[in-house]
mmCIF file of C-alpha atoms in Angstrom:
data_model
loop_
_atom_site.group_PDB
_atom_site.id
_atom_site.type_symbol
_atom_site.label_atom_id
_atom_site.label_comp_id
_atom_site.label_asym_id
_atom_site.label_seq_id
_atom_site.Cartn_x
_atom_site.Cartn_y
_atom_site.Cartn_z
ATOM 1 C CA UNK X 1 21.479 114.011 186.983
ATOM 2 C CA UNK X 2 24.238 111.968 185.329
ATOM 3 C CA UNK X 3 21.647 109.911 183.479
ATOM 4 C CA UNK X 4 19.838 113.060 182.358
ATOM 5 C CA UNK X 5 23.164 114.563 181.194
ATOM 6 C CA UNK X 6 24.037 111.436 179.225
ATOM 7 C CA UNK X 7 20.552 111.397 177.672
ATOM 8 C CA UNK X 8 20.824 115.106 176.749
ATOM 9 C CA UNK X 9 24.285 114.647 175.223
ATOM 10 C CA UNK X 10 23.056 111.652 173.242
ATOM 11 C CA UNK X 11 20.095 113.622 171.939
ATOM 12 C CA UNK X 12 22.417 116.564 171.104
ATOM 13 C CA UNK X 13 24.726 114.181 169.232
ATOM 14 C CA UNK X 14 21.796 112.758 167.255
ATOM 15 C CA UNK X 15 20.577 116.245 166.375
ATOM 16 C CA UNK X 16 24.111 117.189 165.286
ATOM 17 C CA UNK X 17 24.422 114.098 163.087
ATOM 18 C CA UNK X 18 21.048 114.791 161.503
ATOM 19 C CA UNK X 19 22.085 118.395 160.883
ATOM 20 C CA UNK X 20 25.366 117.267 159.277
ATOM 21 C CA UNK X 21 23.533 114.857 156.994
ATOM 22 C CA UNK X 22 21.005 117.541 156.083
ATOM 23 C CA UNK X 23 23.738 120.063 155.256
ATOM 24 C CA UNK X 24 25.590 117.474 153.172
ATOM 25 C CA UNK X 25 22.420 116.676 151.234
ATOM 26 C CA UNK X 26 21.780 120.371 150.657
ATOM 27 C CA UNK X 27 25.344 120.816 149.368
ATOM 28 C CA UNK X 28 24.928 117.890 146.983
ATOM 29 C CA UNK X 29 21.601 119.255 145.775
ATOM 30 C CA UNK X 30 23.148 122.684 145.267
ATOM 31 C CA UNK X 31 26.004 121.137 143.274
ATOM 32 C CA UNK X 32 23.523 119.208 141.120
ATOM 33 C CA UNK X 33 21.519 122.399 140.570
ATOM 34 C CA UNK X 34 24.643 124.319 139.576
ATOM 35 C CA UNK X 35 25.352 121.811 136.783
ATOM 36 C CA UNK X 36 21.748 121.167 135.801
ATOM 37 C CA UNK X 37 20.982 124.840 135.191
ATOM 38 C CA UNK X 38 21.861 126.011 131.678
ATOM 39 C CA UNK X 39 24.311 128.725 132.753
ATOM 40 C CA UNK X 40 26.657 129.792 135.516
ATOM 41 C CA UNK X 41 28.112 133.226 136.161
ATOM 42 C CA UNK X 42 31.767 133.914 135.407
ATOM 43 C CA UNK X 43 33.522 137.256 135.799
ATOM 44 C CA UNK X 44 36.423 139.138 134.235
ATOM 45 C CA UNK X 45 37.532 142.788 134.238
ATOM 46 C CA UNK X 46 34.446 143.675 132.183
ATOM 47 C CA UNK X 47 32.138 142.198 134.820
ATOM 48 C CA UNK X 48 29.826 139.169 134.963
ATOM 49 C CA UNK X 49 28.760 137.052 132.003
ATOM 50 C CA UNK X 50 26.710 133.875 131.648
ATOM 51 C CA UNK X 51 28.625 130.750 130.581
ATOM 52 C CA UNK X 52 27.107 127.323 129.777
ATOM 53 C CA UNK X 53 27.276 125.224 132.939
ATOM 54 C CA UNK X 54 28.558 122.141 131.140
ATOM 55 C CA UNK X 55 31.562 123.961 129.644
ATOM 56 C CA UNK X 56 34.936 124.538 131.266
ATOM 57 C CA UNK X 57 35.700 127.851 129.601
ATOM 58 C CA UNK X 58 35.224 131.175 131.346
ATOM 59 C CA UNK X 59 34.297 134.796 130.777
ATOM 60 C CA UNK X 60 36.855 135.825 128.157
ATOM 61 C CA UNK X 61 36.180 132.780 125.992
ATOM 62 C CA UNK X 62 32.455 133.453 126.187
ATOM 63 C CA UNK X 63 32.950 137.073 125.142
ATOM 64 C CA UNK X 64 35.059 135.965 122.187
ATOM 65 C CA UNK X 65 32.318 133.560 121.107
ATOM 66 C CA UNK X 66 29.863 136.438 121.085
ATOM 67 C CA UNK X 67 32.217 138.936 119.436
ATOM 68 C CA UNK X 68 33.607 136.755 116.641
ATOM 69 C CA UNK X 69 30.801 134.748 115.073
ATOM 70 C CA UNK X 70 32.718 133.960 111.899
ATOM 71 C CA UNK X 71 32.636 130.466 110.456
ATOM 72 C CA UNK X 72 31.457 128.608 113.545
ATOM 73 C CA UNK X 73 32.658 125.058 114.132
ATOM 74 C CA UNK X 74 34.090 124.842 110.598
ATOM 75 C CA UNK X 75 36.673 127.520 111.394
ATOM 76 C CA UNK X 76 37.817 126.431 114.855
ATOM 77 C CA UNK X 77 41.412 126.844 115.947
ATOM 78 C CA UNK X 78 43.310 123.762 114.677
ATOM 79 C CA UNK X 79 43.447 120.841 117.101
ATOM 80 C CA UNK X 80 47.288 120.711 117.033
ATOM 81 C CA UNK X 81 47.281 124.253 118.467
ATOM 82 C CA UNK X 82 44.938 123.188 121.279
ATOM 83 C CA UNK X 83 47.122 120.180 122.099
ATOM 84 C CA UNK X 84 50.221 122.381 122.019
ATOM 85 C CA UNK X 85 48.582 124.686 124.560
ATOM 86 C CA UNK X 86 48.224 121.673 126.843
ATOM 87 C CA UNK X 87 51.903 120.814 126.461
ATOM 88 C CA UNK X 88 53.018 124.387 127.096
ATOM 89 C CA UNK X 89 50.768 125.052 130.099
ATOM 90 C CA UNK X 90 51.855 121.782 131.693
ATOM 91 C CA UNK X 91 55.506 122.731 131.272
ATOM 92 C CA UNK X 92 54.861 126.272 132.529
ATOM 93 C CA UNK X 93 53.291 124.928 135.723
ATOM 94 C CA UNK X 94 56.239 122.592 136.211
ATOM 95 C CA UNK X 95 58.748 125.443 135.875
ATOM 96 C CA UNK X 96 56.640 127.882 137.903
ATOM 97 C CA UNK X 97 56.636 125.446 140.831
ATOM 98 C CA UNK X 98 60.416 125.813 140.858
ATOM 99 C CA UNK X 99 59.847 129.547 141.244
ATOM 100 C CA UNK X 100 57.315 129.336 144.073
ATOM 101 C CA UNK X 101 53.950 128.321 142.625
ATOM 102 C CA UNK X 102 51.933 126.369 145.223
ATOM 103 C CA UNK X 103 52.702 122.695 144.437
ATOM 104 C CA UNK X 104 49.099 121.642 145.066
ATOM 105 C CA UNK X 105 47.866 124.128 142.452
ATOM 106 C CA UNK X 106 50.787 123.397 140.140
ATOM 107 C CA UNK X 107 50.179 119.647 140.144
ATOM 108 C CA UNK X 108 46.470 120.166 139.449
ATOM 109 C CA UNK X 109 47.311 122.465 136.532
ATOM 110 C CA UNK X 110 49.717 119.872 135.139
ATOM 111 C CA UNK X 111 47.067 117.151 135.343
ATOM 112 C CA UNK X 112 44.436 119.325 133.672
ATOM 113 C CA UNK X 113 46.880 120.478 130.990
ATOM 114 C CA UNK X 114 47.780 116.871 130.230
ATOM 115 C CA UNK X 115 44.107 116.211 129.474
ATOM 116 C CA UNK X 116 44.203 119.121 127.021
ATOM 117 C CA UNK X 117 47.390 117.775 125.426
ATOM 118 C CA UNK X 118 45.732 114.377 124.974
ATOM 119 C CA UNK X 119 42.707 115.929 123.255
ATOM 120 C CA UNK X 120 40.291 114.931 126.011
ATOM 121 C CA UNK X 121 38.923 118.470 126.403
ATOM 122 C CA UNK X 122 38.635 119.483 122.745
ATOM 123 C CA UNK X 123 34.917 120.239 123.123
ATOM 124 C CA UNK X 124 35.840 123.065 125.485
ATOM 125 C CA UNK X 125 37.864 124.936 122.841
ATOM 126 C CA UNK X 126 35.185 126.516 120.640
ATOM 127 C CA UNK X 127 37.002 129.626 119.406
ATOM 128 C CA UNK X 128 37.552 130.277 115.721
ATOM 129 C CA UNK X 129 40.699 131.369 113.927
ATOM 130 C CA UNK X 130 39.154 134.773 113.215
ATOM 131 C CA UNK X 131 39.820 136.636 116.469
ATOM 132 C CA UNK X 132 42.485 138.947 117.836
ATOM 133 C CA UNK X 133 45.679 138.698 115.798
ATOM 134 C CA UNK X 134 47.775 137.846 118.850
ATOM 135 C CA UNK X 135 45.690 134.775 119.695
ATOM 136 C CA UNK X 136 44.886 136.230 123.133
ATOM 137 C CA UNK X 137 41.382 134.759 123.245
ATOM 138 C CA UNK X 138 42.671 131.262 122.502
ATOM 139 C CA UNK X 139 45.360 131.643 125.152
ATOM 140 C CA UNK X 140 42.679 132.674 127.657
ATOM 141 C CA UNK X 141 40.484 129.810 126.473
ATOM 142 C CA UNK X 142 43.309 127.447 127.440
ATOM 143 C CA UNK X 143 43.917 129.269 130.731
ATOM 144 C CA UNK X 144 40.231 129.183 131.702
ATOM 145 C CA UNK X 145 39.650 125.554 130.743
ATOM 146 C CA UNK X 146 42.752 124.381 132.584
ATOM 147 C CA UNK X 147 41.959 126.539 135.640
ATOM 148 C CA UNK X 148 38.397 125.236 135.943
ATOM 149 C CA UNK X 149 39.435 121.630 135.320
ATOM 150 C CA UNK X 150 42.239 121.974 137.888
ATOM 151 C CA UNK X 151 39.716 123.369 140.375
ATOM 152 C CA UNK X 152 37.548 120.288 139.826
ATOM 153 C CA UNK X 153 40.562 118.042 140.360
ATOM 154 C CA UNK X 154 41.074 119.801 143.707
ATOM 155 C CA UNK X 155 37.434 119.210 144.654
ATOM 156 C CA UNK X 156 36.070 122.663 143.881
ATOM 157 C CA UNK X 157 33.460 123.969 141.463
ATOM 158 C CA UNK X 158 33.911 125.605 138.106
ATOM 159 C CA UNK X 159 34.199 129.363 138.329
ATOM 160 C CA UNK X 160 35.391 129.475 141.938
ATOM 161 C CA UNK X 161 38.858 130.696 140.850
ATOM 162 C CA UNK X 162 40.621 128.538 143.438
ATOM 163 C CA UNK X 163 42.951 128.074 140.471
ATOM 164 C CA UNK X 164 43.150 131.393 138.657
ATOM 165 C CA UNK X 165 43.483 131.451 134.841
ATOM 166 C CA UNK X 166 45.794 134.484 134.868
ATOM 167 C CA UNK X 167 47.642 134.343 138.168
ATOM 168 C CA UNK X 168 48.291 130.599 138.152
ATOM 169 C CA UNK X 169 47.868 129.020 134.694
ATOM 170 C CA UNK X 170 49.252 132.031 132.780
ATOM 171 C CA UNK X 171 51.934 132.841 135.341
ATOM 172 C CA UNK X 172 55.137 134.304 133.807
ATOM 173 C CA UNK X 173 53.448 134.316 130.398
ATOM 174 C CA UNK X 174 51.864 136.696 127.902
ATOM 175 C CA UNK X 175 49.667 135.781 124.960
ATOM 176 C CA UNK X 176 52.299 137.528 122.839
ATOM 177 C CA UNK X 177 54.943 134.906 123.614
ATOM 178 C CA UNK X 178 52.602 132.009 124.366
ATOM 179 C CA UNK X 179 50.798 131.871 121.026
ATOM 180 C CA UNK X 180 53.943 131.917 118.850
ATOM 181 C CA UNK X 181 55.338 129.207 121.103
ATOM 182 C CA UNK X 182 52.346 126.912 120.577
ATOM 183 C CA UNK X 183 52.523 127.681 116.843
ATOM 184 C CA UNK X 184 56.052 126.290 116.783
ATOM 185 C CA UNK X 185 55.240 123.312 119.031
ATOM 186 C CA UNK X 186 52.267 122.373 116.841
ATOM 187 C CA UNK X 187 54.158 122.835 113.566
ATOM 188 C CA UNK X 188 57.189 120.841 114.704
ATOM 189 C CA UNK X 189 55.015 118.041 116.069
ATOM 190 C CA UNK X 190 52.912 117.748 112.904
ATOM 191 C CA UNK X 191 55.928 117.917 110.596
ATOM 192 C CA UNK X 192 57.955 115.297 112.459
ATOM 193 C CA UNK X 193 55.120 112.914 113.346
ATOM 194 C CA UNK X 194 52.983 113.091 110.190
ATOM 195 C CA UNK X 195 54.445 114.956 107.233
ATOM 196 C CA UNK X 196 57.991 113.584 107.176
ATOM 197 C CA UNK X 197 56.938 109.919 107.674
ATOM 198 C CA UNK X 198 54.375 110.277 104.855
ATOM 199 C CA UNK X 199 56.926 111.811 102.510
ATOM 200 C CA UNK X 200 59.399 109.061 103.360
ATOM 201 C CA UNK X 201 56.794 106.443 102.436
ATOM 202 C CA UNK X 202 56.120 108.212 99.136
ATOM 203 C CA UNK X 203 59.830 108.482 98.379
ATOM 204 C CA UNK X 204 60.283 104.785 99.110
ATOM 205 C CA UNK X 205 57.420 103.858 96.754
ATOM 206 C CA UNK X 206 58.735 106.010 93.921
ATOM 207 C CA UNK X 207 62.262 104.682 94.398
ATOM 208 C CA UNK X 208 60.931 101.122 94.336
ATOM 209 C CA UNK X 209 59.093 101.799 91.067
ATOM 210 C CA UNK X 210 62.224 103.384 89.636
ATOM 211 C CA UNK X 211 64.088 100.110 90.205
ATOM 212 C CA UNK X 212 61.145 98.016 88.966
ATOM 213 C CA UNK X 213 60.926 100.009 85.710
ATOM 214 C CA UNK X 214 64.677 100.272 85.055
ATOM 215 C CA UNK X 215 64.587 98.131 81.885
ATOM 216 C CA UNK X 216 61.446 99.604 80.321
ATOM 217 C CA UNK X 217 62.454 101.921 77.474
ATOM 218 C CA UNK X 218 60.009 104.640 76.455
ATOM 219 C CA UNK X 219 59.980 107.874 74.546
ATOM 220 C CA UNK X 220 60.957 111.047 76.325
ATOM 221 C CA UNK X 221 58.931 114.200 75.760
ATOM 222 C CA UNK X 222 59.897 117.864 75.783
ATOM 223 C CA UNK X 223 57.409 120.665 75.015
ATOM 224 C CA UNK X 224 54.861 117.769 75.153
ATOM 225 C CA UNK X 225 56.418 116.510 71.876
ATOM 226 C CA UNK X 226 58.387 113.323 71.239
ATOM 227 C CA UNK X 227 62.101 113.639 72.059
ATOM 228 C CA UNK X 228 64.837 111.044 72.753
ATOM 229 C CA UNK X 229 64.337 107.751 74.605
ATOM 230 C CA UNK X 230 64.841 107.073 78.315
ATOM 231 C CA UNK X 231 63.724 104.348 80.688
ATOM 232 C CA UNK X 232 60.579 104.567 82.751
ATOM 233 C CA UNK X 233 62.840 103.880 85.730
ATOM 234 C CA UNK X 234 64.831 107.024 84.982
ATOM 235 C CA UNK X 235 61.619 109.037 84.786
ATOM 236 C CA UNK X 236 60.445 107.734 88.156
ATOM 237 C CA UNK X 237 63.931 108.284 89.553
ATOM 238 C CA UNK X 238 63.426 111.967 88.841
ATOM 239 C CA UNK X 239 60.166 111.917 90.789
ATOM 240 C CA UNK X 240 61.810 110.147 93.730
ATOM 241 C CA UNK X 241 64.591 112.732 93.839
ATOM 242 C CA UNK X 242 62.069 115.588 93.848
ATOM 243 C CA UNK X 243 60.444 114.104 96.945
ATOM 244 C CA UNK X 244 63.846 113.463 98.548
ATOM 245 C CA UNK X 245 64.835 117.092 98.058
ATOM 246 C CA UNK X 246 61.474 118.177 99.448
ATOM 247 C CA UNK X 247 62.145 116.147 102.572
ATOM 248 C CA UNK X 248 65.528 117.797 102.931
ATOM 249 C CA UNK X 249 64.022 121.252 102.478
ATOM 250 C CA UNK X 250 61.392 120.889 105.187
ATOM 251 C CA UNK X 251 63.890 119.260 107.560
ATOM 252 C CA UNK X 252 66.240 122.214 107.080
ATOM 253 C CA UNK X 253 63.550 124.607 108.350
ATOM 254 C CA UNK X 254 63.094 122.794 111.660
ATOM 255 C CA UNK X 255 66.008 124.413 113.556
ATOM 256 C CA UNK X 256 64.169 127.761 113.361
ATOM 257 C CA UNK X 257 60.843 126.152 114.288
ATOM 258 C CA UNK X 258 62.503 124.572 117.328
ATOM 259 C CA UNK X 259 63.229 128.061 118.709
ATOM 260 C CA UNK X 260 60.528 129.102 121.204
ATOM 261 C CA UNK X 261 59.400 132.646 121.976
ATOM 262 C CA UNK X 262 58.305 131.792 125.526
ATOM 263 C CA UNK X 263 59.925 134.090 128.054
ATOM 264 C CA UNK X 264 59.724 137.203 125.887
ATOM 265 C CA UNK X 265 56.312 138.113 127.412
ATOM 266 C CA UNK X 266 54.694 141.259 125.961
ATOM 267 C CA UNK X 267 57.320 142.817 123.672
ATOM 268 C CA UNK X 268 60.366 140.551 123.992
ATOM 269 C CA UNK X 269 62.007 142.029 127.098
ATOM 270 C CA UNK X 270 60.879 139.233 129.425
ATOM 271 C CA UNK X 271 59.025 141.588 131.775
ATOM 272 C CA UNK X 272 57.328 139.736 134.693
ATOM 273 C CA UNK X 273 59.294 136.510 134.286
ATOM 274 C CA UNK X 274 61.973 135.061 136.511
ATOM 275 C CA UNK X 275 65.552 134.930 135.305
ATOM 276 C CA UNK X 276 66.136 131.670 133.458
ATOM 277 C CA UNK X 277 62.431 130.946 132.937
ATOM 278 C CA UNK X 278 62.825 130.973 129.144
ATOM 279 C CA UNK X 279 65.615 128.405 129.145
ATOM 280 C CA UNK X 280 63.874 126.165 131.669
ATOM 281 C CA UNK X 281 60.528 126.114 129.877
ATOM 282 C CA UNK X 282 62.135 125.361 126.510
ATOM 283 C CA UNK X 283 63.957 122.450 128.144
ATOM 284 C CA UNK X 284 60.702 121.248 129.723
ATOM 285 C CA UNK X 285 58.895 121.351 126.363
ATOM 286 C CA UNK X 286 61.787 119.489 124.745
ATOM 287 C CA UNK X 287 61.557 116.774 127.390
ATOM 288 C CA UNK X 288 57.776 116.560 127.089
ATOM 289 C CA UNK X 289 57.766 116.267 123.280
ATOM 290 C CA UNK X 290 61.087 114.493 122.658
ATOM 291 C CA UNK X 291 61.926 117.255 120.182
ATOM 292 C CA UNK X 292 64.993 119.538 120.469
ATOM 293 C CA UNK X 293 63.248 122.788 121.380
ATOM 294 C CA UNK X 294 65.391 125.664 122.660
ATOM 295 C CA UNK X 295 64.698 129.213 123.751
ATOM 296 C CA UNK X 296 64.725 131.697 120.869
ATOM 297 C CA UNK X 297 68.019 133.462 120.283
ATOM 298 C CA UNK X 298 66.203 136.796 119.957
ATOM 299 C CA UNK X 299 62.769 137.199 121.565
ATOM 300 C CA UNK X 300 62.071 140.459 119.715
ATOM 301 C CA UNK X 301 62.299 138.640 116.379
ATOM 302 C CA UNK X 302 60.268 135.727 117.733
ATOM 303 C CA UNK X 303 57.318 137.979 118.655
ATOM 304 C CA UNK X 304 57.416 140.574 115.882
ATOM 305 C CA UNK X 305 58.115 138.254 112.933
ATOM 306 C CA UNK X 306 57.152 134.759 111.855
ATOM 307 C CA UNK X 307 59.834 134.241 109.239
ATOM 308 C CA UNK X 308 60.369 130.681 110.483
ATOM 309 C CA UNK X 309 56.744 129.843 109.682
ATOM 310 C CA UNK X 310 56.969 131.557 106.287
ATOM 311 C CA UNK X 311 60.153 129.591 105.558
ATOM 312 C CA UNK X 312 58.533 126.310 106.569
ATOM 313 C CA UNK X 313 55.428 127.078 104.543
ATOM 314 C CA UNK X 314 57.702 127.857 101.602
ATOM 315 C CA UNK X 315 59.278 124.422 101.822
ATOM 316 C CA UNK X 316 55.806 122.885 101.844
ATOM 317 C CA UNK X 317 54.852 125.014 98.859
ATOM 318 C CA UNK X 318 57.864 123.603 97.003
ATOM 319 C CA UNK X 319 56.840 120.065 97.940
ATOM 320 C CA UNK X 320 53.322 120.806 96.663
ATOM 321 C CA UNK X 321 54.833 122.078 93.406
ATOM 322 C CA UNK X 322 56.771 118.822 93.033
ATOM 323 C CA UNK X 323 53.778 116.644 93.815
ATOM 324 C CA UNK X 324 51.558 118.581 91.399
ATOM 325 C CA UNK X 325 54.048 117.865 88.590
ATOM 326 C CA UNK X 326 54.399 114.197 89.555
ATOM 327 C CA UNK X 327 50.636 113.619 89.851
ATOM 328 C CA UNK X 328 49.925 115.314 86.521
ATOM 329 C CA UNK X 329 52.651 113.336 84.731
ATOM 330 C CA UNK X 330 51.312 110.056 86.088
ATOM 331 C CA UNK X 331 47.709 110.739 85.162
ATOM 332 C CA UNK X 332 48.648 111.931 81.648
ATOM 333 C CA UNK X 333 50.889 108.887 81.127
ATOM 334 C CA UNK X 334 47.933 106.743 82.180
ATOM 335 C CA UNK X 335 45.478 108.468 79.850
ATOM 336 C CA UNK X 336 43.378 106.315 77.547
ATOM 337 C CA UNK X 337 42.749 103.453 77.547
ATOM 338 C CA UNK X 338 42.304 103.543 73.731
ATOM 339 C CA UNK X 339 43.017 107.068 72.578
ATOM 340 C CA UNK X 340 45.498 108.368 75.151
ATOM 341 C CA UNK X 341 49.170 107.757 75.915
ATOM 342 C CA UNK X 342 48.397 104.593 77.846
ATOM 343 C CA UNK X 343 51.957 104.071 79.106
ATOM 344 C CA UNK X 344 50.924 103.450 82.720
ATOM 345 C CA UNK X 345 48.169 101.266 84.154
ATOM 346 C CA UNK X 346 46.659 103.106 87.105
ATOM 347 C CA UNK X 347 44.710 101.364 89.899
ATOM 348 C CA UNK X 348 40.976 101.103 89.259
ATOM 349 C CA UNK X 349 39.498 102.037 92.617
ATOM 350 C CA UNK X 350 35.945 103.146 91.825
ATOM 351 C CA UNK X 351 33.588 103.845 88.919
ATOM 352 C CA UNK X 352 34.452 107.141 87.259
ATOM 353 C CA UNK X 353 31.264 108.161 85.530
ATOM 354 C CA UNK X 354 27.541 108.344 86.153
ATOM 355 C CA UNK X 355 26.801 108.313 82.410
ATOM 356 C CA UNK X 356 29.524 106.119 80.835
ATOM 357 C CA UNK X 357 29.588 102.533 82.189
ATOM 358 C CA UNK X 358 33.053 101.089 82.741
ATOM 359 C CA UNK X 359 34.866 104.416 82.736
ATOM 360 C CA UNK X 360 37.540 104.703 85.442
ATOM 361 C CA UNK X 361 39.305 107.962 86.300
ATOM 362 C CA UNK X 362 42.687 108.789 87.923
ATOM 363 C CA UNK X 363 40.928 110.058 91.038
ATOM 364 C CA UNK X 364 43.877 109.774 93.450
ATOM 365 C CA UNK X 365 45.992 111.959 91.172
ATOM 366 C CA UNK X 366 43.170 114.479 90.904
ATOM 367 C CA UNK X 367 42.718 114.583 94.677
ATOM 368 C CA UNK X 368 46.442 115.127 95.177
ATOM 369 C CA UNK X 369 46.563 117.998 92.694
ATOM 370 C CA UNK X 370 43.691 119.713 94.523
ATOM 371 C CA UNK X 371 45.521 119.310 97.832
ATOM 372 C CA UNK X 372 48.582 120.867 96.202
ATOM 373 C CA UNK X 373 46.494 123.814 95.026
ATOM 374 C CA UNK X 374 45.254 124.325 98.588
ATOM 375 C CA UNK X 375 48.806 124.198 99.944
ATOM 376 C CA UNK X 376 49.898 126.836 97.453
ATOM 377 C CA UNK X 377 46.992 129.064 98.476
ATOM 378 C CA UNK X 378 47.802 128.561 102.140
ATOM 379 C CA UNK X 379 51.370 129.666 101.474
ATOM 380 C CA UNK X 380 50.072 132.946 100.073
ATOM 381 C CA UNK X 381 48.102 133.483 103.306
ATOM 382 C CA UNK X 382 51.156 132.661 105.439
ATOM 383 C CA UNK X 383 53.295 135.024 103.366
ATOM 384 C CA UNK X 384 50.852 137.919 103.702
ATOM 385 C CA UNK X 385 50.441 137.205 107.407
ATOM 386 C CA UNK X 386 54.177 137.070 107.963
ATOM 387 C CA UNK X 387 54.696 140.392 106.208
ATOM 388 C CA UNK X 388 52.344 142.159 108.630
ATOM 389 C CA UNK X 389 54.515 142.103 111.754
ATOM 390 C CA UNK X 390 54.136 145.747 112.716
ATOM 391 C CA UNK X 391 56.604 147.054 115.291
ATOM 392 C CA UNK X 392 56.993 144.618 118.240
ATOM 393 C CA UNK X 393 54.163 142.175 117.480
ATOM 394 C CA UNK X 394 52.852 140.292 114.479
ATOM 395 C CA UNK X 395 49.049 140.272 114.698
ATOM 396 C CA UNK X 396 48.290 137.673 112.023
ATOM 397 C CA UNK X 397 49.296 134.750 114.220
ATOM 398 C CA UNK X 398 46.054 132.701 114.119
ATOM 399 C CA UNK X 399 45.732 132.760 110.328
ATOM 400 C CA UNK X 400 49.428 131.900 109.920
ATOM 401 C CA UNK X 401 48.989 128.958 112.292
ATOM 402 C CA UNK X 402 45.807 127.787 110.598
ATOM 403 C CA UNK X 403 47.227 127.993 107.078
ATOM 404 C CA UNK X 404 50.529 126.368 108.028
ATOM 405 C CA UNK X 405 48.878 123.466 109.838
ATOM 406 C CA UNK X 406 46.217 123.002 107.154
ATOM 407 C CA UNK X 407 48.887 122.083 104.622
ATOM 408 C CA UNK X 408 49.623 118.875 106.489
#
């Protein structure tokens, strides 16, 4: 009897092991099928919708793709905005854990958001600028991508909602305060990391030429006619000072850009946030970016108006005006070589004509003047967008963000 019992238990154990292996294989096959099929089902308050299986976004992003087919890939939300979403959502999860968010979920959100901030998930942000004026779809795009990626980090499948895009990733937030916050994070980051260093390099070059040309006397011109003499160094000194003042102007706008709307939620009252959330998240963003972000002094202004962005764009418009003048002066002074002014020798970087051998054109100056024209046009868009802050919410946020960031 004992032998029979042992034999039966051994056979039962073998059957159980076989069953476990079979179930595991079936699970793996099911997982492979779920990613090999073209689509998976995601749901929102409107019901189910089919989403490409290889994409991390969810239902609301998919609906936006179908509703706003304007421009396609050429008109996508700027990458600095996407990266700023990663920074903000990471900081929000960090602060929300202090207020009771499950640490396991919070840590997964932070890890997924970091991937967004590093640009690793850019292919999962397909939405264009032309969408709702509050940027809600892009906020949900970030929420859905981070939620699904966090679910994967925790060992679950996309679409399972083990990490919820609204309840977890968007906790204590509204698109109405989130999008203006990422606008400011993106603008401040681009200005401090790219624009200001480039302008400093240009200023240094012009200042160096001013010293190099200090003993070269030339004719001055007013009304494009000959006037009294000056040195070429003095002329270039004027250019250098224009750039220096431009640097000062854009730097003076940063204190308003460093103010973040986060914590104002829907209309600026802070409904559905914990007390102190706004201060804590601004501090977290400041630590994450090494920039002196603070919570906005007045959340109603931060949601309803984008005067800080208009001001910053205005400083860039002034810089573009300066650079247009400088570039035109330099190319006219280099005109010739036989029948022009011929006072400057410009670098010969490439052939300038398909019909006249040996002709070389001031192409860098021409490119710069076209960039300046684009900046000026962008400022018009930012100005119009900023003037349309009706009641408690400006609904031109995406175009303001796109135009402001394009100028860099």
